[in-house]
Amino acid sequence: MKKTLKNILITGGCGFIGVNFVKKAVSEGCNVLIIDKLTYASNISAIEEELSFPNVELLQADICDAKKISQAIKQHTPECIVNFAAESHVDRSISDPGNFIQTNIVGTYELLKLATEYWQKWTSASSHSFRFHQISTDEVYGDLPHPVEEIDLKEKVSCFTEKTPYKPSSPYSASKASADHLVNAWSRTYGLPVTISNCSNNYGPFQHREKLVPKTILAAANLQPIPVYGSGRNIRDWVFVEDHVDAVFKILESGTPGEVYNIGARAEYENISLVSLICDLFETKVPIASHPKNFGGIKCYKDLIKFVADRPGHDARYSIDPRKIETELGWFPVMPMKKGIIKTINHYLTDLEIGSG
Ligand SMILES: NC(=O)c1ccc[n+]([C@@H]2O[C@H](COP(=O)([O-])OP(=O)(O)OC[C@H]3O[C@@H](n4cnc5c(N)ncnc54)[C@H](O)[C@@H]3O)[C@@H](O)[C@H]2O)c1
């Protein structure tokens, strides 16, 4: 049965996917409480307009701060808690893993504990309508062999299903995997109604400039080197952020407690192919010949690509099998890759002097 969402508590609602989710929740008429620590990754200006609405509130707090979170839950009385809050930048997890352990594991534990205390006070008639939703990643599954290097044809077409065993590679993915195990344990042990979604790489408006897609767009816009790890052959499976947000909404409305849903758009690209695509599409927006900073006679945006030392433990390939969410919940991605990239370029160009917007 489809559930109508009213009071939602959104942690990490000032991050990349969080702001896109807040926009959707507000457009659906939900009362929204955002809890966000406002780290370097947050982008509060992205939801400036939403924050002026009477049905949207922001509490600056760490999800590890049990006292503040407990008070907030009591005041807001959510029927749904969606946990986007995380340290999410893989490179930072390699150079400084401590925050990842704290936020992604301890923070999720604190939320689960408080959510359970809160939900246990609900009457038995209404208790099934509460939901704790954990936003997770396909990176918990580890990686798949690169098709070019793979001899076994069966392996070539393999992708991550909800039954794929966890085998995380980085401190980031290991901390997210730990959090998922906690969420499942709270479901099994305490009966907390939970769902988990494991999504592939997101791109779209409001992503932090350290990430591949905005980094490439901004480097092209400024005619600076576009760094690409290793040989650029690593494969990522991409989904437009608004499609991800719609999928999470579908899970909240119609998903089954205790279930896991993989989210992906069947859009696998080698990093070098994606960067080249962005360069080609950027050319259609700002032709290189008329770029106001092009004094050095750069012929093509792809000339800016610079291969740099590979990331340690760099996963070769991710690939999501989204058939479960498609068949059980009727969610399908609607944004084609090229259109999504153009939309993303337009978003970043509006902030830059050279863009036509
Ligand atoms: N970006 C992707 O491609 C992708 C793909 C799959 C899954 N995910 C998952 O989606 C979620 C959101 O990702 P994102 O890209 O929006 O991340 P992000 O890094 O852009 O945003 C994270 C947000 O969480 C907040 N935050 C960090 N630590 C906190 C803490 N201790 N307490 C409260 N708030 C805290 C930050 O201030 C920020 O606003 C994460 O759980 C991530 O693992 C992301």
Tab-separated table of C-alpha atoms and ligand atoms in Angstrom:
chain	number	residue	atom	x	y	z
A	1	MET	CA	0.000	0.000	0.000
A	2	LYS	CA	1.338	3.445	-0.909
A	3	LYS	CA	2.193	5.506	2.162
A	4	THR	CA	1.702	9.279	2.255
A	5	LEU	CA	4.716	10.998	3.744
A	6	LYS	CA	4.146	13.896	6.102
A	7	ASN	CA	6.844	14.462	8.712
A	8	ILE	CA	10.298	13.515	7.476
A	9	LEU	CA	13.605	13.828	9.279
A	10	ILE	CA	16.424	14.083	6.749
A	11	THR	CA	19.991	13.810	7.993
A	12	GLY	CA	22.693	15.165	5.690
A	13	GLY	CA	20.050	17.256	3.943
A	14	CYS	CA	22.590	19.947	3.055
A	15	GLY	CA	24.832	17.596	1.065
A	16	PHE	CA	24.681	16.876	-2.660
A	17	ILE	CA	21.952	14.220	-2.733
A	18	GLY	CA	20.339	15.570	0.447
A	19	VAL	CA	19.561	18.993	-1.065
A	20	ASN	CA	18.006	17.362	-4.111
A	21	PHE	CA	15.941	15.150	-1.790
A	22	VAL	CA	14.853	18.112	0.354
A	23	LYS	CA	13.634	19.901	-2.795
A	24	LYS	CA	11.549	16.875	-3.768
A	25	ALA	CA	10.173	16.421	-0.209
A	26	VAL	CA	9.152	20.084	-0.074
A	27	SER	CA	7.502	19.871	-3.501
A	28	GLU	CA	5.547	16.865	-2.186
A	29	GLY	CA	4.270	18.982	0.730
A	30	CYS	CA	6.191	17.202	3.508
A	31	ASN	CA	7.167	18.805	6.807
A	32	VAL	CA	10.912	18.525	6.771
A	33	LEU	CA	13.456	18.619	9.562
A	34	ILE	CA	17.014	18.614	8.251
A	35	ILE	CA	19.807	17.611	10.590
A	36	ASP	CA	23.230	18.419	9.225
A	37	LYS	CA	26.630	19.045	10.778
A	38	LEU	CA	27.380	21.463	7.921
A	39	THR	CA	30.799	20.047	7.102
A	40	TYR	CA	32.924	21.171	4.123
A	41	ALA	CA	30.682	18.933	1.958
A	42	SER	CA	27.476	20.798	2.735
A	43	ASN	CA	25.870	23.367	0.484
A	44	ILE	CA	23.306	25.257	2.508
A	45	SER	CA	22.837	27.925	-0.172
A	46	ALA	CA	21.356	25.250	-2.463
A	47	ILE	CA	18.267	25.113	-0.239
A	48	GLU	CA	18.116	28.781	0.739
A	49	GLU	CA	14.629	29.121	-0.724
A	50	GLU	CA	13.312	25.942	0.926
A	51	LEU	CA	14.691	27.075	4.289
A	52	SER	CA	12.455	30.138	4.141
A	53	PHE	CA	9.330	27.928	4.044
A	54	PRO	CA	7.440	27.344	7.310
A	55	ASN	CA	7.423	23.562	6.789
A	56	VAL	CA	11.231	23.288	6.558
A	57	GLU	CA	13.593	23.479	9.511
A	58	LEU	CA	17.350	23.027	9.778
A	59	LEU	CA	19.135	21.897	12.905
A	60	GLN	CA	22.897	22.120	12.765
A	61	ALA	CA	23.968	19.019	14.656
A	62	ASP	CA	26.191	15.972	14.480
A	63	ILE	CA	24.274	12.692	14.134
A	64	CYS	CA	26.603	11.366	16.858
A	65	ASP	CA	25.170	13.939	19.314
A	66	ALA	CA	22.521	11.737	20.913
A	67	LYS	CA	21.097	14.450	23.173
A	68	LYS	CA	20.395	16.923	20.358
A	69	ILE	CA	19.093	14.277	17.983
A	70	SER	CA	16.812	12.770	20.624
A	71	GLN	CA	15.257	16.187	21.358
A	72	ALA	CA	14.819	16.866	17.660
A	73	ILE	CA	13.052	13.544	17.083
A	74	LYS	CA	10.698	14.175	20.010
A	75	GLN	CA	9.825	17.641	18.727
A	76	HIS	CA	9.433	16.796	15.045
A	77	THR	CA	7.711	13.381	15.545
A	78	PRO	CA	8.772	12.004	12.157
A	79	GLU	CA	7.148	8.926	10.687
A	80	CYS	CA	10.228	8.534	8.612
A	81	ILE	CA	13.975	9.094	9.143
A	82	VAL	CA	16.182	9.115	6.055
A	83	ASN	CA	19.888	8.948	6.751
A	84	PHE	CA	21.922	10.695	4.057
A	85	ALA	CA	24.490	12.049	6.546
A	86	ALA	CA	27.888	10.609	5.833
A	87	GLU	CA	31.474	11.321	5.104
A	88	SER	CA	31.346	10.383	1.436
A	89	HIS	CA	34.543	11.385	-0.377
A	90	VAL	CA	36.609	8.232	-1.010
A	91	ASP	CA	39.917	10.084	-1.414
A	92	ARG	CA	39.464	11.782	1.957
A	93	SER	CA	38.672	8.389	3.529
A	94	ILE	CA	42.086	7.205	2.386
A	95	SER	CA	43.998	10.209	3.747
A	96	ASP	CA	41.940	10.626	6.953
A	97	PRO	CA	39.634	7.688	7.765
A	98	GLY	CA	38.767	8.643	11.375
A	99	ASN	CA	35.785	10.873	10.562
A	100	PHE	CA	34.367	8.148	8.311
A	101	ILE	CA	34.342	5.631	11.131
A	102	GLN	CA	32.783	8.169	13.481
A	103	THR	CA	30.027	9.567	11.269
A	104	ASN	CA	29.219	6.595	9.066
A	105	ILE	CA	29.350	3.868	11.719
A	106	VAL	CA	28.930	5.499	15.144
A	107	GLY	CA	26.531	8.110	13.756
A	108	THR	CA	24.319	5.452	12.171
A	109	TYR	CA	24.374	3.483	15.433
A	110	GLU	CA	23.228	6.557	17.396
A	111	LEU	CA	20.407	7.198	14.937
A	112	LEU	CA	19.264	3.576	15.054
A	113	LYS	CA	19.297	3.560	18.845
A	114	LEU	CA	17.272	6.787	19.080
A	115	ALA	CA	14.914	5.776	16.277
A	116	THR	CA	14.209	2.493	18.069
A	117	GLU	CA	13.541	4.180	21.426
A	118	TYR	CA	11.162	6.589	19.676
A	119	TRP	CA	9.409	3.970	17.532
A	120	GLN	CA	8.940	1.544	20.460
A	121	LYS	CA	6.576	4.114	22.021
A	122	TRP	CA	4.269	3.965	18.990
A	123	THR	CA	1.062	1.967	19.400
A	124	SER	CA	1.136	-1.473	17.828
A	125	ALA	CA	-1.521	-0.380	15.306
A	126	SER	CA	0.643	2.428	13.944
A	127	SER	CA	4.139	1.022	14.505
A	128	HIS	CA	4.328	-0.596	11.057
A	129	SER	CA	4.043	2.814	9.404
A	130	PHE	CA	7.375	4.076	10.809
A	131	ARG	CA	10.435	3.796	8.596
A	132	PHE	CA	14.187	4.204	9.025
A	133	HIS	CA	15.797	4.429	5.594
A	134	GLN	CA	19.528	4.071	5.165
A	135	ILE	CA	21.125	5.625	2.090
A	136	SER	CA	23.952	3.324	1.102
A	137	THR	CA	26.170	2.768	-1.877
A	138	ASP	CA	27.048	0.085	-4.427
A	139	GLU	CA	30.642	0.422	-3.206
A	140	VAL	CA	29.824	-1.925	-0.289
A	141	TYR	CA	29.898	-4.791	-2.823
A	142	GLY	CA	33.542	-4.132	-3.727
A	143	ASP	CA	34.307	-4.184	-7.426
A	144	LEU	CA	33.785	-6.298	-10.523
A	145	PRO	CA	36.442	-7.296	-13.019
A	146	HIS	CA	36.950	-4.956	-15.938
A	147	PRO	CA	35.347	-6.636	-18.978
A	148	VAL	CA	38.484	-6.197	-21.087
A	149	GLU	CA	40.615	-8.008	-18.512
A	150	GLU	CA	38.021	-10.697	-17.803
A	151	ILE	CA	38.321	-14.043	-19.566
A	152	ASP	CA	35.209	-15.733	-18.199
A	153	LEU	CA	32.286	-14.557	-20.313
A	154	LYS	CA	29.826	-15.205	-17.506
A	155	GLU	CA	31.705	-12.770	-15.267
A	156	LYS	CA	31.724	-10.200	-18.058
A	157	VAL	CA	28.034	-9.483	-17.702
A	158	SER	CA	27.885	-9.790	-13.928
A	159	CYS	CA	26.581	-6.943	-11.842
A	160	PHE	CA	25.668	-6.251	-8.234
A	161	THR	CA	22.337	-7.611	-7.046
A	162	GLU	CA	20.842	-7.234	-3.580
A	163	LYS	CA	22.272	-10.688	-2.809
A	164	THR	CA	25.886	-9.894	-3.736
A	165	PRO	CA	28.105	-10.424	-0.669
A	166	TYR	CA	29.688	-7.326	0.823
A	167	LYS	CA	33.389	-6.888	0.031
A	168	PRO	CA	34.243	-3.199	0.487
A	169	SER	CA	37.641	-1.912	-0.616
A	170	SER	CA	38.104	1.598	0.803
A	171	PRO	CA	37.718	2.994	4.322
A	172	TYR	CA	34.646	4.825	2.950
A	173	SER	CA	32.939	1.723	1.566
A	174	ALA	CA	33.914	-0.349	4.612
A	175	SER	CA	32.315	2.223	6.913
A	176	LYS	CA	29.141	2.254	4.785
A	177	ALA	CA	29.072	-1.558	4.787
A	178	SER	CA	29.389	-1.552	8.598
A	179	ALA	CA	26.475	0.874	8.821
A	180	ASP	CA	24.326	-1.376	6.601
A	181	HIS	CA	25.091	-4.346	8.879
A	182	LEU	CA	23.972	-2.298	11.874
A	183	VAL	CA	20.750	-1.312	10.125
A	184	ASN	CA	19.995	-4.952	9.289
A	185	ALA	CA	20.818	-5.991	12.859
A	186	TRP	CA	18.374	-3.411	14.266
A	187	SER	CA	15.710	-4.765	11.949
A	188	ARG	CA	16.326	-8.392	12.924
A	189	THR	CA	16.937	-7.883	16.655
A	190	TYR	CA	14.527	-5.080	17.542
A	191	GLY	CA	12.088	-5.306	14.652
A	192	LEU	CA	12.747	-1.687	13.608
A	193	PRO	CA	11.089	-1.147	10.192
A	194	VAL	CA	14.083	-0.347	8.002
A	195	THR	CA	14.919	-0.234	4.326
A	196	ILE	CA	18.310	0.220	2.672
A	197	SER	CA	19.112	1.470	-0.809
A	198	ASN	CA	22.465	0.830	-2.465
A	199	CYS	CA	22.912	3.314	-5.274
A	200	SER	CA	25.495	3.730	-8.001
A	201	ASN	CA	27.488	6.928	-8.658
A	202	ASN	CA	25.345	10.056	-8.718
A	203	TYR	CA	25.871	13.169	-10.810
A	204	GLY	CA	23.845	16.345	-11.221
A	205	PRO	CA	23.342	19.828	-9.798
A	206	PHE	CA	24.885	20.805	-6.448
A	207	GLN	CA	27.585	18.123	-6.331
A	208	HIS	CA	30.787	19.093	-4.534
A	209	ARG	CA	33.494	20.341	-6.876
A	210	GLU	CA	35.947	17.636	-5.737
A	211	LYS	CA	33.884	14.948	-7.523
A	212	LEU	CA	34.643	13.776	-11.060
A	213	VAL	CA	31.777	15.362	-13.007
A	214	PRO	CA	31.878	18.909	-11.503
A	215	LYS	CA	35.678	18.786	-11.353
A	216	THR	CA	35.794	18.099	-15.098
A	217	ILE	CA	33.212	20.776	-15.916
A	218	LEU	CA	34.962	23.399	-13.787
A	219	ALA	CA	38.415	22.520	-15.144
A	220	ALA	CA	37.093	22.844	-18.709
A	221	ALA	CA	35.432	26.142	-17.826
A	222	ASN	CA	38.702	27.486	-16.422
A	223	LEU	CA	40.927	25.831	-19.048
A	224	GLN	CA	42.787	23.985	-16.321
A	225	PRO	CA	44.139	20.402	-16.395
A	226	ILE	CA	41.418	17.747	-16.080
A	227	PRO	CA	42.921	15.060	-13.825
A	228	VAL	CA	42.018	11.428	-14.590
A	229	TYR	CA	43.204	8.598	-12.334
A	230	GLY	CA	45.511	5.884	-13.718
A	231	SER	CA	44.626	4.802	-17.245
A	232	GLY	CA	41.071	6.166	-16.924
A	233	ARG	CA	39.709	2.687	-17.685
A	234	ASN	CA	37.885	2.221	-14.350
A	235	ILE	CA	34.163	1.821	-14.943
A	236	ARG	CA	31.460	3.582	-12.953
A	237	ASP	CA	27.714	3.149	-13.288
A	238	TRP	CA	26.002	6.570	-13.270
A	239	VAL	CA	22.588	7.782	-12.222
A	240	PHE	CA	21.183	11.307	-12.331
A	241	VAL	CA	20.657	12.559	-8.788
A	242	GLU	CA	16.957	13.366	-9.311
A	243	ASP	CA	16.346	9.785	-10.471
A	244	HIS	CA	18.029	8.553	-7.279
A	245	VAL	CA	15.846	10.862	-5.193
A	246	ASP	CA	12.692	9.573	-6.944
A	247	ALA	CA	13.793	6.004	-6.250
A	248	VAL	CA	14.221	6.726	-2.526
A	249	PHE	CA	10.765	8.299	-2.462
A	250	LYS	CA	9.316	5.194	-4.102
A	251	ILE	CA	10.965	3.015	-1.442
A	252	LEU	CA	9.584	5.172	1.373
A	253	GLU	CA	6.101	5.106	-0.109
A	254	SER	CA	5.868	1.507	-1.275
A	255	GLY	CA	8.993	-0.433	-0.225
A	256	THR	CA	8.776	-3.400	2.120
A	257	PRO	CA	10.373	-3.063	5.571
A	258	GLY	CA	13.443	-5.260	5.931
A	259	GLU	CA	14.207	-5.066	2.194
A	260	VAL	CA	17.220	-3.779	0.297
A	261	TYR	CA	16.901	-2.059	-3.085
A	262	ASN	CA	19.708	-1.470	-5.575
A	263	ILE	CA	19.395	1.744	-7.566
A	264	GLY	CA	21.117	2.242	-10.908
A	265	ALA	CA	20.441	3.446	-14.431
A	266	ARG	CA	22.449	0.953	-16.524
A	267	ALA	CA	24.818	3.746	-17.555
A	268	GLU	CA	28.323	2.324	-17.315
A	269	TYR	CA	31.166	4.500	-18.519
A	270	GLU	CA	34.919	4.221	-18.277
A	271	ASN	CA	36.091	7.367	-16.496
A	272	ILE	CA	37.987	8.491	-19.576
A	273	SER	CA	34.862	8.059	-21.754
A	274	LEU	CA	32.766	10.073	-19.341
A	275	VAL	CA	35.365	12.852	-19.165
A	276	SER	CA	35.555	12.881	-22.976
A	277	LEU	CA	31.750	13.065	-23.194
A	278	ILE	CA	31.718	16.032	-20.813
A	279	CYS	CA	34.413	17.733	-22.915
A	280	ASP	CA	32.403	17.185	-26.104
A	281	LEU	CA	29.183	18.466	-24.547
A	282	PHE	CA	31.011	21.423	-22.995
A	283	GLU	CA	32.193	22.334	-26.495
A	284	THR	CA	28.543	22.639	-27.574
A	285	LYS	CA	27.930	25.139	-24.754
A	286	VAL	CA	31.211	27.084	-24.870
A	287	PRO	CA	33.102	26.483	-28.143
A	288	ILE	CA	36.807	26.327	-27.333
A	289	ALA	CA	37.675	28.756	-30.130
A	290	SER	CA	35.604	31.483	-28.493
A	291	HIS	CA	36.489	30.669	-24.870
A	292	PRO	CA	37.357	34.037	-23.306
A	293	LYS	CA	40.402	32.590	-21.501
A	294	ASN	CA	41.810	30.677	-24.478
A	295	PHE	CA	44.883	32.761	-25.252
A	296	GLY	CA	47.177	29.749	-25.633
A	297	GLY	CA	45.485	28.274	-28.686
A	298	ILE	CA	44.010	25.148	-27.026
A	299	LYS	CA	42.318	23.254	-29.852
A	300	CYS	CA	39.995	21.013	-27.889
A	301	TYR	CA	38.856	20.507	-24.263
A	302	LYS	CA	40.166	16.936	-24.355
A	303	ASP	CA	43.693	18.388	-24.660
A	304	LEU	CA	43.284	19.402	-20.997
A	305	ILE	CA	43.062	15.752	-19.835
A	306	LYS	CA	46.023	14.812	-17.649
A	307	PHE	CA	46.476	11.261	-16.330
A	308	VAL	CA	47.562	11.251	-12.686
A	309	ALA	CA	48.768	8.561	-10.249
A	310	ASP	CA	45.994	6.053	-9.559
A	311	ARG	CA	44.008	6.012	-6.309
A	312	PRO	CA	45.254	3.217	-3.980
A	313	GLY	CA	42.904	0.208	-4.114
A	314	HIS	CA	40.937	1.815	-6.959
A	315	ASP	CA	37.861	-0.324	-7.741
A	316	ALA	CA	37.858	-1.535	-11.369
A	317	ARG	CA	34.157	-1.615	-12.139
A	318	TYR	CA	30.768	-1.059	-10.551
A	319	SER	CA	27.574	-2.227	-12.164
A	320	ILE	CA	24.149	-2.249	-10.567
A	321	ASP	CA	21.344	-4.635	-11.414
A	322	PRO	CA	18.240	-2.497	-10.745
A	323	ARG	CA	15.634	-5.126	-11.680
A	324	LYS	CA	14.252	-5.518	-8.154
A	325	ILE	CA	13.238	-1.867	-7.708
A	326	GLU	CA	12.006	-1.767	-11.302
A	327	THR	CA	9.788	-4.831	-11.056
A	328	GLU	CA	8.641	-4.558	-7.437
A	329	LEU	CA	8.212	-0.796	-7.103
A	330	GLY	CA	7.914	0.354	-10.707
A	331	TRP	CA	10.792	2.825	-10.489
A	332	PHE	CA	12.718	3.557	-13.672
A	333	PRO	CA	15.335	6.237	-14.299
A	334	VAL	CA	14.125	8.877	-16.728
A	335	MET	CA	17.198	11.022	-17.367
A	336	PRO	CA	19.362	9.983	-20.325
A	337	MET	CA	23.081	10.449	-19.664
A	338	LYS	CA	23.756	13.144	-22.284
A	339	LYS	CA	20.759	15.205	-21.242
A	340	GLY	CA	21.739	14.864	-17.574
A	341	ILE	CA	25.297	15.976	-18.269
A	342	ILE	CA	24.053	19.011	-20.223
A	343	LYS	CA	21.741	19.882	-17.334
A	344	THR	CA	24.696	19.562	-14.962
A	345	ILE	CA	26.947	21.708	-17.172
A	346	ASN	CA	24.225	24.368	-17.306
A	347	HIS	CA	23.976	24.306	-13.523
A	348	TYR	CA	27.684	24.989	-13.043
A	349	LEU	CA	27.835	27.505	-15.898
A	350	THR	CA	25.282	29.753	-14.225
A	351	ASP	CA	27.898	30.422	-11.519
A	352	LEU	CA	30.641	31.210	-14.003
A	353	GLU	CA	31.278	34.310	-16.068
A	354	ILE	CA	31.816	32.442	-19.336
A	355	GLY	CA	28.551	30.538	-19.340
A	356	SER	CA	25.394	31.242	-21.182
A	357	GLY	CA	23.551	29.432	-18.334
B	1	LIG	N1	27.365	10.835	-4.177
B	1	LIG	C1	27.219	9.616	-4.664
B	1	LIG	O1	27.550	9.342	-5.825
B	1	LIG	C2	26.614	8.530	-3.802
B	1	LIG	C3	26.308	7.296	-4.395
B	1	LIG	C4	25.703	6.318	-3.602
B	1	LIG	C5	25.446	6.558	-2.275
B	1	LIG	N2	25.782	7.755	-1.721
B	1	LIG	C6	25.459	7.974	-0.311
B	1	LIG	O2	24.483	9.005	-0.261
B	1	LIG	C7	24.631	9.777	0.935
B	1	LIG	C8	24.736	11.243	0.588
B	1	LIG	O3	25.830	11.397	-0.313
B	1	LIG	P1	26.257	12.840	-0.819
B	1	LIG	O4	27.021	12.656	-2.070
B	1	LIG	O5	25.093	13.758	-0.793
B	1	LIG	O6	27.250	13.245	0.345
B	1	LIG	P2	27.853	14.675	0.681
B	1	LIG	O7	29.224	14.408	1.199
B	1	LIG	O8	27.687	15.599	-0.466
B	1	LIG	O9	26.925	15.213	1.866
B	1	LIG	C9	26.935	14.656	3.135
B	1	LIG	C10	26.193	15.599	4.071
B	1	LIG	O10	26.232	15.007	5.378
B	1	LIG	C11	26.609	15.995	6.318
B	1	LIG	N3	27.310	15.343	7.430
B	1	LIG	C12	28.546	14.784	7.404
B	1	LIG	N4	28.846	14.291	8.623
B	1	LIG	C13	27.780	14.536	9.429
B	1	LIG	C14	27.483	14.271	10.786
B	1	LIG	N5	28.354	13.654	11.588
B	1	LIG	N6	26.283	14.667	11.274
B	1	LIG	C15	25.379	15.302	10.479
B	1	LIG	N7	25.623	15.603	9.196
B	1	LIG	C16	26.798	15.215	8.663
B	1	LIG	C17	27.505	16.951	5.561
B	1	LIG	O11	27.577	18.220	6.193
B	1	LIG	C18	26.830	16.985	4.190
B	1	LIG	O12	25.848	17.977	4.147
B	1	LIG	C19	25.857	9.225	1.641
B	1	LIG	O13	25.429	8.355	2.646
B	1	LIG	C20	26.600	8.456	0.568
B	1	LIG	O14	27.299	7.381	1.118
B	1	LIG	C21	26.357	8.757	-2.446
